[in-house]
Amino acid sequence: MKRLSIIIVTYRSEHDIYDCLQSIWKYSDIPQEDLEVIVVDNSLECEPMFTKLRQLYGDSLLLIHNTHNGGYGQGNNVGIRQATAPVALIMNPDVRFFEPVFATALSAFEQDRTLCMYGMKQMLSAEVKSPLSFDCSCRVNGYIAPLLSSLCNKLDVYIPQCMHLAGSCFFINKEKFLQVGLFDEDLFMYGEEDDIQWRLKKRFGAHFIYNSKMHYLHLTLDRPPSRATEKKILDSFILSNKKKGIPEQQTIKNRLRFLRVRYYSARLKKDAVLANILYTLIHELKAR
């Protein structure tokens, strides 16, 4: 039986997927027979990419052309349902490994059957860490959340009761994930990690590990927010929170608090570009 199933959802990801897969096999520290890699493509036309992947890796990959673009979560659900290992690694195609991580994470799951999720330090480069390897839940007070998240990330202090691990690359107990319903397919993109970890905590308790001594590279993380991205994030939070009994206006109000803190932080840092973007987002949200 396989020990680890890696699921990667792609969408027009030809510029990322080859280096992503190369890093998996280059830094894998478990026997090849213990590992399966599943690529689920959500685009209309994936055959050129799949043809090249078959030439490179043959039967080492399971390639799935999704029936439709149902979003990031839906694509991952397709892959997870095909996975045969008890532990799944969900990762974005723009993630790269630059050190071995599989054996340590799998050992943690095998030693502790109550463990739900396992996260690592997210890096912008091999030397520069990301400001967000984990983040506060969208249900944490918006004035407190960005300050608490920033401080805890600097100190590598993860508080699973009120935080969620970064969704770009994490290990998860497949059986427990199945029991809570996998990804919510109503969330097309953004907010998925907050939602799934809330459901896992509710069902099984806060059995999560953040290992600050293990790292991965996330290439496209360090980007300023945009109006389109912020709208998608907010819409996901509204939908997710509604299912938990939280009214839409309460979610909007809390997001405004969050953006205001980020705005004043950008001004203190004299980051005029980011401050202007956030100023625009705040006024658009206030008018909603």
JSON list of C-alpha atoms in Angstrom, two decimals, residues 1 4 44 56 66 111 121 160 171 191 218 227:
[
{"chain": "A", "resi": 1, "resn": "MET", "atom": "CA", "xyz": [0.00, 0.00, 0.00]},
{"chain": "A", "resi": 4, "resn": "LEU", "atom": "CA", "xyz": [1.70, 9.12, 0.63]},
{"chain": "A", "resi": 44, "resn": "LEU", "atom": "CA", "xyz": [-10.31, 22.69, -21.24]},
{"chain": "A", "resi": 56, "resn": "LEU", "atom": "CA", "xyz": [8.84, 12.26, -18.66]},
{"chain": "A", "resi": 66, "resn": "ASN", "atom": "CA", "xyz": [-11.39, 16.98, -14.76]},
{"chain": "A", "resi": 111, "resn": "GLN", "atom": "CA", "xyz": [3.00, 7.71, 15.48]},
{"chain": "A", "resi": 121, "resn": "LYS", "atom": "CA", "xyz": [7.34, 26.83, 6.96]},
{"chain": "A", "resi": 160, "resn": "PRO", "atom": "CA", "xyz": [-4.27, 25.78, 16.10]},
{"chain": "A", "resi": 171, "resn": "PHE", "atom": "CA", "xyz": [-0.31, 16.99, 4.72]},
{"chain": "A", "resi": 191, "resn": "GLY", "atom": "CA", "xyz": [-10.61, 30.43, 2.07]},
{"chain": "A", "resi": 218, "resn": "HIS", "atom": "CA", "xyz": [5.95, 29.06, -2.81]},
{"chain": "A", "resi": 227, "resn": "ARG", "atom": "CA", "xyz": [-9.60, 44.08, -6.29]}
]
